[in-house]
Short mmCIF file of C-alpha atoms and ligand atoms in Angstrom, two decimals:
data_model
loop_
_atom_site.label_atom_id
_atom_site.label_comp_id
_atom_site.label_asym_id
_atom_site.label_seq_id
_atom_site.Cartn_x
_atom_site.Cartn_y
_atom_site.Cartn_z
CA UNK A 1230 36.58 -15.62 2.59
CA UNK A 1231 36.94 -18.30 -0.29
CA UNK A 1232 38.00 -17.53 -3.35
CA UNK A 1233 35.96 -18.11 -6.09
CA UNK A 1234 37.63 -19.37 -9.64
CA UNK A 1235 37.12 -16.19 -12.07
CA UNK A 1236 34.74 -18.47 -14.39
CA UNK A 1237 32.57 -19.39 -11.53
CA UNK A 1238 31.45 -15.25 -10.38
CA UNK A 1239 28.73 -14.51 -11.77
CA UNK A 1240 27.31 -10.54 -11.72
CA UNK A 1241 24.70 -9.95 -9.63
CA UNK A 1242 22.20 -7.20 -10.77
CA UNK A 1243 19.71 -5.30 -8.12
CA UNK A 1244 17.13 -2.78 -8.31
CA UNK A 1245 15.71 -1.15 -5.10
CA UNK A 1246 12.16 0.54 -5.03
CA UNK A 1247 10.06 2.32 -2.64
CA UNK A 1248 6.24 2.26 -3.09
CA UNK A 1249 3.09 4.02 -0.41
CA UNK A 1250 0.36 2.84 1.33
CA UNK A 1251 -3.12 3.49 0.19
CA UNK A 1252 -6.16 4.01 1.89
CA UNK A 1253 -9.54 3.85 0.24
CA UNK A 1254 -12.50 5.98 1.00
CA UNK A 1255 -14.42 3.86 -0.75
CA UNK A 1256 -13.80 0.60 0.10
CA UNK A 1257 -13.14 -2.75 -1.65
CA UNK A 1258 -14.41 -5.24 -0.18
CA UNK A 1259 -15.04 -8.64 -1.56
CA UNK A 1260 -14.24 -10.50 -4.85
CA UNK A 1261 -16.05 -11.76 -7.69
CA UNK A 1262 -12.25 -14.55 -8.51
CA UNK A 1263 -10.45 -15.55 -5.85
CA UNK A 1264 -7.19 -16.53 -8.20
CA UNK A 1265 -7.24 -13.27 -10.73
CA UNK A 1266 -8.60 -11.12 -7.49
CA UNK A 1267 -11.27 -9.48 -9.31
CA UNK A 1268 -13.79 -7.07 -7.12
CA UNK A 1269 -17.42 -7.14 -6.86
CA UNK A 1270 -17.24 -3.22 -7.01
CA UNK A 1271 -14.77 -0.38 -8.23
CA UNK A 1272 -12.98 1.56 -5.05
CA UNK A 1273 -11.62 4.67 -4.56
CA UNK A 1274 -8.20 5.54 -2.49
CA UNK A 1275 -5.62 8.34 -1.00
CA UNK A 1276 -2.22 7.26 -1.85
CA UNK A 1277 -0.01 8.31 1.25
CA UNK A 1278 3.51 10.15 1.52
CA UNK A 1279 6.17 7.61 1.20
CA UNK A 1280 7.79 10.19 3.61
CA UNK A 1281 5.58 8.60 6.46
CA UNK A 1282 4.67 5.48 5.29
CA UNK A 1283 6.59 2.81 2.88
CA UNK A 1284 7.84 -0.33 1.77
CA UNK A 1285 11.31 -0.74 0.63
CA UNK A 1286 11.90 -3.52 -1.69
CA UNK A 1287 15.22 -4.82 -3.16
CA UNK A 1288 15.15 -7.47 -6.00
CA UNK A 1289 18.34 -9.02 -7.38
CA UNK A 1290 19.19 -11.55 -10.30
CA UNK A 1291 22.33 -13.68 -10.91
CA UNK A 1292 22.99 -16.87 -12.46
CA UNK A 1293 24.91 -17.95 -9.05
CA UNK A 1294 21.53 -17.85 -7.08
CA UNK A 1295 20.32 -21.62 -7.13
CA UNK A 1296 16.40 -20.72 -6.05
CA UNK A 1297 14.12 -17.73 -5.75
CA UNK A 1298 14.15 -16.53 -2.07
CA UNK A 1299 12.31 -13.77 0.00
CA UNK A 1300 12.75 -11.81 2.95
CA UNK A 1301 10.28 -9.35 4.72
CA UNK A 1302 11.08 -7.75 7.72
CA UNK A 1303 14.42 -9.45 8.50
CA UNK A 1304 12.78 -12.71 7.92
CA UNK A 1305 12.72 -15.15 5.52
CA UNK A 1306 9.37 -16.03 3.63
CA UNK A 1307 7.69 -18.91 2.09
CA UNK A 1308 8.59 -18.00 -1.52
CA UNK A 1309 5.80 -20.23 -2.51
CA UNK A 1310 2.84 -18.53 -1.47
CA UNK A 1311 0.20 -18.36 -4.68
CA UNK A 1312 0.02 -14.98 -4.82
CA UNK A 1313 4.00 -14.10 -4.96
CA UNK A 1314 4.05 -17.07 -7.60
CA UNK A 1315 1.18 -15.10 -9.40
CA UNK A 1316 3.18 -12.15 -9.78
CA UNK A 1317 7.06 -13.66 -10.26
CA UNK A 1318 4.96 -16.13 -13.36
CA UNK A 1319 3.26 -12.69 -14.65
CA UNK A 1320 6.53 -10.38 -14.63
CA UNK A 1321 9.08 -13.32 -16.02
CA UNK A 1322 6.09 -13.57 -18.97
CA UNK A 1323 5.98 -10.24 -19.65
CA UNK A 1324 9.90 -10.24 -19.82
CA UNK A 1325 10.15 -13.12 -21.99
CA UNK A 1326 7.72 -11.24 -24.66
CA UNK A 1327 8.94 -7.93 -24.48
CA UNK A 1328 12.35 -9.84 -25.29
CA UNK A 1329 11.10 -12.01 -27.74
CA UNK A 1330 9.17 -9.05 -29.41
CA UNK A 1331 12.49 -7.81 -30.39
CA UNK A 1332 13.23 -6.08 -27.31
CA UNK A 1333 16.70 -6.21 -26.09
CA UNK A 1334 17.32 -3.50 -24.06
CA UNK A 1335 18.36 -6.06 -21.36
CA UNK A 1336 21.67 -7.62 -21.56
CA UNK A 1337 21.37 -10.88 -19.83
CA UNK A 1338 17.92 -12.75 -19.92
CA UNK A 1339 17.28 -11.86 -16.75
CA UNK A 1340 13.62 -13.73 -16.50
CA UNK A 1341 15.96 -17.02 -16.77
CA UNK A 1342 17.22 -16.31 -13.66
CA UNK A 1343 16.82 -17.23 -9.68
CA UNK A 1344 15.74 -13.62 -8.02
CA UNK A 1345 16.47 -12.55 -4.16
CA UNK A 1346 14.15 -10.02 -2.77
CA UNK A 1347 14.12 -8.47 -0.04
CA UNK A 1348 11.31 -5.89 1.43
CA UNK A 1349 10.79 -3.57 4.49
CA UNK A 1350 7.95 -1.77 5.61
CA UNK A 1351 8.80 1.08 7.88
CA UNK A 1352 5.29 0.56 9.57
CA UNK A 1353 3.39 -2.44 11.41
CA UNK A 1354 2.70 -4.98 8.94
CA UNK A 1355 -0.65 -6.72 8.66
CA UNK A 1356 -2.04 -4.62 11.40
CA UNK A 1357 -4.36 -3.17 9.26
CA UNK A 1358 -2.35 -0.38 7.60
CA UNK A 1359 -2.39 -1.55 4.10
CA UNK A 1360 1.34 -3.21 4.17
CA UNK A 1361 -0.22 -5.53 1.45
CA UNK A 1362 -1.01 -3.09 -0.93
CA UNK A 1363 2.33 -1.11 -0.33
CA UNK A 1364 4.14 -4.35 -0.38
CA UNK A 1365 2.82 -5.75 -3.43
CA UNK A 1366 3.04 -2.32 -5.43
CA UNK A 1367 6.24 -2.41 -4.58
CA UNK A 1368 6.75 -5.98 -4.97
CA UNK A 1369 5.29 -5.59 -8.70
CA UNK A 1370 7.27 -2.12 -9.42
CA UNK A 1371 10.73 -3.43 -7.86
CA UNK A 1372 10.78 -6.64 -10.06
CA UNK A 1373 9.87 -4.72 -13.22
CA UNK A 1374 12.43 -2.21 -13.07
CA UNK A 1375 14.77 -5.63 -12.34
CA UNK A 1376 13.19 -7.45 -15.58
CA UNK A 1377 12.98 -4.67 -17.62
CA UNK A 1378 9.15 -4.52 -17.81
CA UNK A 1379 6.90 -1.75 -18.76
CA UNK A 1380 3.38 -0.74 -19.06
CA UNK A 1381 0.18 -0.80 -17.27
CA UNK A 1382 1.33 -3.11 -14.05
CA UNK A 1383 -1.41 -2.07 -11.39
CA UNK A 1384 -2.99 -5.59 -13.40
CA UNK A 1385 -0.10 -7.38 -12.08
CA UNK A 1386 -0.05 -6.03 -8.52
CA UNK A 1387 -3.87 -6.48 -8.21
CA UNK A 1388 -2.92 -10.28 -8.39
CA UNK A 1389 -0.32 -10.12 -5.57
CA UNK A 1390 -3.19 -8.09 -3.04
CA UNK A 1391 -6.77 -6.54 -5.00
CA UNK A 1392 -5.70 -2.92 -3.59
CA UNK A 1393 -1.95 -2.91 -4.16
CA UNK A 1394 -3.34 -1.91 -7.84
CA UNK A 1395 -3.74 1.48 -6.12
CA UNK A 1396 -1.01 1.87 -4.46
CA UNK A 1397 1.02 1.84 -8.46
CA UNK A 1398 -0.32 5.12 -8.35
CA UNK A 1399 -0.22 8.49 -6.42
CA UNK A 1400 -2.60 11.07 -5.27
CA UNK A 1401 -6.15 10.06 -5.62
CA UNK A 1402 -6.68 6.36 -7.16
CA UNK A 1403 -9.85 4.40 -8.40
CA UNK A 1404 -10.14 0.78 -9.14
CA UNK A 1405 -12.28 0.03 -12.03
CA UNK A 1406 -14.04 -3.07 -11.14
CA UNK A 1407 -13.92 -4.12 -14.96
CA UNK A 1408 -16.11 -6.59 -16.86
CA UNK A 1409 -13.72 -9.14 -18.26
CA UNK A 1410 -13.31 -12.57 -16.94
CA UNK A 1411 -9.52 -12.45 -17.58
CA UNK A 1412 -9.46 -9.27 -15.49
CA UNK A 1413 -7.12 -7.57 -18.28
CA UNK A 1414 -9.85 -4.30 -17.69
CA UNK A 1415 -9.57 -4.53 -13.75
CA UNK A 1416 -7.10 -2.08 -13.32
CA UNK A 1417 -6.05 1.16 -11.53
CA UNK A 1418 -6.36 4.55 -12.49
CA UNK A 1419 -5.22 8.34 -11.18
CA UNK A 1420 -8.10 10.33 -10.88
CA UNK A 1421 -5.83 13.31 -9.83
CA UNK A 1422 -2.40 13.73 -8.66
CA UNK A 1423 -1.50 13.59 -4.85
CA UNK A 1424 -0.42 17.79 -5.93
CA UNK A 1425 -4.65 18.42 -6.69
CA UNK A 1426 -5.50 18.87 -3.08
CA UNK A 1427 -3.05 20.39 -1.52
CA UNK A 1428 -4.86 21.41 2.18
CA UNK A 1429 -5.93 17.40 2.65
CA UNK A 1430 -3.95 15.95 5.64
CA UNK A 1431 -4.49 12.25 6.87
CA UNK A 1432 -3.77 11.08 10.72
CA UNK A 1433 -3.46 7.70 11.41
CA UNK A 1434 -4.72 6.95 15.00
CA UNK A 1435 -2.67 3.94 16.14
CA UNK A 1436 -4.32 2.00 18.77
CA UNK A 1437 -2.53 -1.50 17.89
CA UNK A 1438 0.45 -2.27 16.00
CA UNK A 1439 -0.27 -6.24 16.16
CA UNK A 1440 -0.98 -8.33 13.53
CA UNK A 1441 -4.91 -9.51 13.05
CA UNK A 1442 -6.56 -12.21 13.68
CA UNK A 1443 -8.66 -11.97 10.50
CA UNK A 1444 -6.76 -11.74 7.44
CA UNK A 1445 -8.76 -9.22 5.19
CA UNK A 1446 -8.85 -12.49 2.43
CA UNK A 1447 -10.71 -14.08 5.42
CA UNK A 1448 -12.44 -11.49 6.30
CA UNK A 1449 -14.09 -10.87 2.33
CA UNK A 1450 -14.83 -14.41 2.29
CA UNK A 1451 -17.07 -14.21 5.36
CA UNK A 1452 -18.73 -11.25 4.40
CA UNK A 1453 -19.46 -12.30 0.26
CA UNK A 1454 -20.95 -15.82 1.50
CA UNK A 1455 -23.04 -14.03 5.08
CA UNK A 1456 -23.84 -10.44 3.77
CA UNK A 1457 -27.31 -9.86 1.56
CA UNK A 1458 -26.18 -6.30 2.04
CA UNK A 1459 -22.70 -6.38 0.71
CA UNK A 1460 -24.21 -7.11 -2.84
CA UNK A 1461 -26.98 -4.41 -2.34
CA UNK A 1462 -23.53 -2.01 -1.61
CA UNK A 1463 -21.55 -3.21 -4.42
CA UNK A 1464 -24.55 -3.55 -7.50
CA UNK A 1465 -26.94 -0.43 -6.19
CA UNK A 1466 -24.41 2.01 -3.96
CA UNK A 1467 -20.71 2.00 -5.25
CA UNK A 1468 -20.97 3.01 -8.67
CA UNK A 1469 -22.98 6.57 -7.84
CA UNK A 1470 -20.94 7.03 -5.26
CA UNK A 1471 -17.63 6.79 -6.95
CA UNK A 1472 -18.69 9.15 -9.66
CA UNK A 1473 -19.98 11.71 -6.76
CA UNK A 1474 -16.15 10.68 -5.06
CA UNK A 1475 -14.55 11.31 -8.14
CA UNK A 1476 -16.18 14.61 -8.43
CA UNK A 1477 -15.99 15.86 -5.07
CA UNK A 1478 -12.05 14.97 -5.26
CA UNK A 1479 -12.08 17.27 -8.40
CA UNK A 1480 -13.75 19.88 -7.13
CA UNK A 1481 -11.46 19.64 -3.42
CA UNK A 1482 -15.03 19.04 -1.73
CA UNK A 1483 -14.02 18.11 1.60
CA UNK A 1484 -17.83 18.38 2.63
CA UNK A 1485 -19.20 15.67 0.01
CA UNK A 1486 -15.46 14.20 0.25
CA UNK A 1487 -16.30 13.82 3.97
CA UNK A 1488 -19.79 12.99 3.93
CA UNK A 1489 -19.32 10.66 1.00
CA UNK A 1490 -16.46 8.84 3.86
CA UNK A 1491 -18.31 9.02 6.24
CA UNK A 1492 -20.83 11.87 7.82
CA UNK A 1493 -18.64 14.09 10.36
CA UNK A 1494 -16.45 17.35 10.30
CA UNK A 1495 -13.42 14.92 9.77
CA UNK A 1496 -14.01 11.91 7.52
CA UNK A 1497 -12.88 8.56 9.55
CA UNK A 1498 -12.24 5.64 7.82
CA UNK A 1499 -10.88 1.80 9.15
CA UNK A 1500 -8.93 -0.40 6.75
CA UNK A 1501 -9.39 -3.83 7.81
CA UNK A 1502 -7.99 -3.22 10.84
CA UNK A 1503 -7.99 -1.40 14.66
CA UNK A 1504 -6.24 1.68 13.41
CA UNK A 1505 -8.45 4.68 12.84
CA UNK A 1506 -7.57 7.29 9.25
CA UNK A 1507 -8.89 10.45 10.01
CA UNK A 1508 -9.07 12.79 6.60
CA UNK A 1509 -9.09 16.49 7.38
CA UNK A 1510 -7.87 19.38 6.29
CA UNK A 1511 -4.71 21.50 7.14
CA UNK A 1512 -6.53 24.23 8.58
CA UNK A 1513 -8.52 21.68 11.55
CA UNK A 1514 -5.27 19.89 12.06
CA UNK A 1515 -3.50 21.33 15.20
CA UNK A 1516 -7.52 22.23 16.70
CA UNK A 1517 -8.35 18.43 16.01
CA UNK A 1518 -4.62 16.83 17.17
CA UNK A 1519 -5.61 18.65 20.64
CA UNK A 1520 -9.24 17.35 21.37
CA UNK A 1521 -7.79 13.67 20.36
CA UNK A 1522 -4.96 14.19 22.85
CA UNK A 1523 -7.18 15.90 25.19
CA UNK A 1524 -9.59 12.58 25.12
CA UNK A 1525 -6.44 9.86 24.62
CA UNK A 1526 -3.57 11.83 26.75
CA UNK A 1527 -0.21 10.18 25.45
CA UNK A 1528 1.22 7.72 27.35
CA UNK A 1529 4.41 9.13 29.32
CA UNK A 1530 7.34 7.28 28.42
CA UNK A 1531 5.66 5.87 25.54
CA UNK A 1532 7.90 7.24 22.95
CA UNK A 1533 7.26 9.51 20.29
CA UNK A 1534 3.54 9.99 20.51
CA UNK A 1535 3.06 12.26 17.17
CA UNK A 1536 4.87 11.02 14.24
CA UNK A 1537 5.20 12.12 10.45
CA UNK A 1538 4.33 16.30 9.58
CA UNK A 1539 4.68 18.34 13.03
CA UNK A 1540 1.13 20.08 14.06
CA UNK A 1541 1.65 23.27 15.89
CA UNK A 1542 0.09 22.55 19.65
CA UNK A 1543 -3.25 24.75 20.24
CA UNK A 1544 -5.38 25.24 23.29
CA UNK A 1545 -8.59 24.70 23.34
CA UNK A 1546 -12.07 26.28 24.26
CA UNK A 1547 -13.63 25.27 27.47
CA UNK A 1548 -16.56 25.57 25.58
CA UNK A 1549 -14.97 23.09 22.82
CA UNK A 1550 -13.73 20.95 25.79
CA UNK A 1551 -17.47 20.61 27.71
CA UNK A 1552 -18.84 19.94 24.35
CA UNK A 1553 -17.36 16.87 23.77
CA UNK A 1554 -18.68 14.28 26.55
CA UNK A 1555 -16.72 11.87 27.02
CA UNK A 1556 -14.00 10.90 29.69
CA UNK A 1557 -10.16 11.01 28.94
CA UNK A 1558 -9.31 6.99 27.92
CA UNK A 1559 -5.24 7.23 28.62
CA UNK A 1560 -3.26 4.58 26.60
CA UNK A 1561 -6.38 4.46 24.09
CA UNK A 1562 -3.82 5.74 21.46
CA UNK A 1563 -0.25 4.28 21.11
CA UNK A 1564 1.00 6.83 18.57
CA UNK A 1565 -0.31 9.01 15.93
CA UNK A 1566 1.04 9.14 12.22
CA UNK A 1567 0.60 12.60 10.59
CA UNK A 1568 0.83 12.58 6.55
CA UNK A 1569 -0.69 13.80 3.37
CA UNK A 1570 -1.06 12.50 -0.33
CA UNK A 1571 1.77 11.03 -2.30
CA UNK A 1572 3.23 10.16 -5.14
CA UNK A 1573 3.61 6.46 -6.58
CA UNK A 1574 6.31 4.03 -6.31
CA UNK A 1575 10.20 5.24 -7.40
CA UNK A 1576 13.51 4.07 -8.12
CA UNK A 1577 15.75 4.28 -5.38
CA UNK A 1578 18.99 5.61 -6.93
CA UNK A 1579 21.49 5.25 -3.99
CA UNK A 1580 23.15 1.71 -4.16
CA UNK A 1581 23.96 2.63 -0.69
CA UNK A 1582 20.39 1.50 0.34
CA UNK A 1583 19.97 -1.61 -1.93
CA UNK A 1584 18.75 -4.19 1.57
CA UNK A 1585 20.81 -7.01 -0.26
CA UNK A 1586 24.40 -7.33 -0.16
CA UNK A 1587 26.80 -7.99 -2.95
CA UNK A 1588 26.33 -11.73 -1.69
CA UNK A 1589 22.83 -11.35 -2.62
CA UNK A 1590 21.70 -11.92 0.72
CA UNK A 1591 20.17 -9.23 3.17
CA UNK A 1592 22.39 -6.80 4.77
CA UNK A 1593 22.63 -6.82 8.57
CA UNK A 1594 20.47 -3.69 8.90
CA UNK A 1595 17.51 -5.05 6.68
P1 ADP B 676 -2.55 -5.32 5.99
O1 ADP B 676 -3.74 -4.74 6.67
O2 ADP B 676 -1.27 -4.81 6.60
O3 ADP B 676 -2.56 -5.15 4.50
P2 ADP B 676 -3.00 -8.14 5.41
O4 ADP B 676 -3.16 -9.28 6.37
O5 ADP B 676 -4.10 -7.83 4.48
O6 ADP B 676 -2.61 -6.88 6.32
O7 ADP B 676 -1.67 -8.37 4.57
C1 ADP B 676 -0.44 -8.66 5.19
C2 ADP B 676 0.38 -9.55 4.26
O8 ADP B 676 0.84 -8.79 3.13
C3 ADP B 676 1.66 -10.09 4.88
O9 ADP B 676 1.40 -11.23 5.66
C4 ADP B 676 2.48 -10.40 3.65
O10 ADP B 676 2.08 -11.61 3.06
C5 ADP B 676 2.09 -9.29 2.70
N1 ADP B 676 3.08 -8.21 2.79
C6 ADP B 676 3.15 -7.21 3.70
N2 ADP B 676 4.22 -6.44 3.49
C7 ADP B 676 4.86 -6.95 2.41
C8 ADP B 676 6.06 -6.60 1.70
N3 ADP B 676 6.78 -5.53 2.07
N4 ADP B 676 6.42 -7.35 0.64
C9 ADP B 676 5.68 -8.41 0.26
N5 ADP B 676 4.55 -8.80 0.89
C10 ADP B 676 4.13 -8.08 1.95
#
C-alpha cells in the first residue's frame, strides 16, 4: 500500500447506529407537502425488536473524503436523492448552530466535512416492511451522533420518509399530524414504552421479499388526487380513533387494540406492501403459528421457515381444523418473522461492527 506523507492523513471519525422498523396500526397515508412530508392525519405505530428486524448504519467524516457518498446494501447510492439532501442540509444546520451557539463539544467542525455512510437492513428492503422508516431513523440518528446533534430529531427523519419519525422512538409511537406550515409541530411522540405491553407479539407473514412496483410516495399520490374517501378518513375518522388507540394501548386492550386494527381475534395489518403483520398476544401464539402452517405448510427445503422468538409447536383440534374452510395453499408463505415491541435507535459501541473501514469505504462483509 502507498504511503501517505504524515501531513497529508487525515483522522477519520465514525459512528455506527442501529434503529427498528415500525408498523402503524393506524395508518399514514397521504400528505398535505410533498417537500416538508407533512400528513393529512396523525398515525399510530408498534416499534419492532431490533433483535428481528434492523438497519445498521455507519456514518464517517474526514477531511480526506473529497464528496459525500452512500452505500445500502453493498451498493452504492445516488447521494443526491432530495430526500437524503433534506436530511444531510438539516443535520449539518443544526451542527453549525449548536456550534456557533457556543457549543464546542466537538473537536473538529465536523459539518464542514465530506461524510461516507453506509447502511444495512437485515430484512428485504422496499418490499413493504418499512426499510424506509428504519432506514431513515437510522439515517437521521447515525449522522447526529456523528455531528454532535441533539434534540427532538423525529422532525428531521420525517423529512427523509413521513414514518421514519416513528421509528426515533420505541414501544408504542404516534405521529401528531401538526398544524404548522413549517412542520416544526409534525413530530413523533412515545405514547408508552415497548416494556407497557409486555404479552403483545407481532408475526410477520412473508409472502414476497421483492421490491414493489408502487413506491408508497406513488402510491399516496394516487390515492390523495382519486380517493373522496381518504379525506373523509383523515378529517372525520383518524383523530377519534387515535385517542380510542391511544387508550386502548394504555389500558393493554387487545380487544379495542384489535378491533380498532382491524375486526378479528388477531389484528392484521399490511404496510404498503404483500407482507401480512399479524398482532396477537403471547398466549394465541403457538395455537395461531399452527392453523397458519396448517393452511400455508412450509415449503421443504425452503430454509428456515419460522424466524425471530421460537413458538412452542401445538396440535390442534379437529374441531379447530374443520372450522376453518379453506384448502392448504403450500408455498403461500415464504417465511415467517416472529417479534415483539422495541426500543428506539442505539449506539453501537463495538468498533468491531462499524460497516466502513479505516479507508472509509465499506468493509467486504457490508
Ligand atoms: P418500504 O416498504 O421497505 O419502506 P419504500 O419503497 O417505501 O419501501 O422505501 C424503500 C426506500 O427507502 C429505498 O429505496 C431507499 O431509498 C430507502 N431506504 C431503505 N433502506 C434504507 C437504509 N438502510 N438507509 C437509507 N435509505 C433506505
Amino acid at each position: 500500500m502507498r504511503k501517505m506523507p504524515e501531513d497529508k492523513v487525515h483522522k477519520i471519525t465514525s459512528v455506527t447506529c442501529t434503529a427498528p422498523v415500525n408498523i402503524a396500526v393506524i395508518k399514514y397515508w397521504g400528505k398535505r407537502d410533498e417537500d416538508l412530508i407533512l400528513p393529512i392525519n396523525s398515525s399510530l405505530s408498534v416499534t419492532l425488536d431490533q433483535d428481528q428486524l434492523k438497519t445498521t448504519t455507519t456514518a464517517a467524516c474526514s477531511r480526506s473524503f473529497k464528496e459525500d457518498r452512500i452505500w445500502l446494501n453493498g451498493k452504492e447510492e445516488d447521494i443526491n436523492q432530495p430526500r437524503l439532501q433534506s436530511c444531510l442540509r438539516e443535520l449539518r444546520r443544526l451542527a453549525r448552530k449548536r456550534r456557533s451557539d457556543g457549543d464546542s463539544s466537538t473537536d473538529v467542525l465536523s459539518y464542514s466535512h465530506k461524510i461516507h455512510i453506509c447502511s444495512v437492513n437485515n430484512f428485504p428492503t422496499a418490499a413493504g416492511l418499512a426499510s424506509s422508516a428504519a432506514g431513515y431513523a437510522c439515517l437521521v440518528y447515525t449522522l447526529s451522533q456523528l455531528l454532535g446533534v441533539e434534540g427532538e430529531l423525529s422532525e428531521v427523519a420525517r423529512q427523509g420518509s413521513g414514518s421514519a419519525c416513528r421509528s426515533m422512538y420505541g414501544g408504542f409511537v404516534q405521529w401528531r399530524m401538526g398544524e404548522q406550515e413549517d412542520g416544526k409541530d409534525s413530530v413523533a411522540e412515545q405514547v408508552e414504552a415497548e416494556s407497557h405491553w409486555q404479552e403483545l407479539r407481532v408475526l410477520i407473514l412473508v409472502v414476497s421479499a421483492e421490491r414493489k412496483p408502487v413506491g408508497s410516495t406513488a402510491g399516496m399520490q394516487t390515492s390523495v388526487e382519486t380517493s373522496p374517501l381518504l379525506k373523509h378518513r383523515a378529517d372525520s375518522l383518524v383523530p377519534g380513533r387515535m385517542e380510542d388507540m391511544i387508550n386502548a394501548i394504555r389500558q393493554c386492550d387487545f380487544a379495542a387494540f384489535g378491533e380498532l386494527t382491524m375486526k378479528a381475534i388477531v389484528a392484521y395489518t399490511f404496510d404498503a406492501g404483500p407482507n401480512a403483520v399479524i398482532y396477537t398476544l403471547q398466549q394465541h401464539m403457538a395455537e395461531f403459528l399452527q392453523v397458519v402452517m396448517q393452511f400455508f405448510p412450509p415449503e421443504t427445503n425452503g430454509g428456515q421457515f419460522l424466524k425471530g422468538l421460537p413458538v412452542s409447536p401445538v396440535t390442534l383440534s379437529e374441531e379447530l381444523k374443520s372450522s376453518i374452510g379453506m384448502d392448504p395453499l403450500p408455498k403461500g408463505i415464504r417465511y415467517i418473522i416472529s417479534t415483539k415491541p422495541g426500543p428506539g435507535p442505539r449506539l453501537v459501541d463495538d468498533p468491531s461492527l462499524h460497516l466502513l473501514g479505516p479507508d472509509g469505504l465499506p468493509k467486504k462483509t457490508a
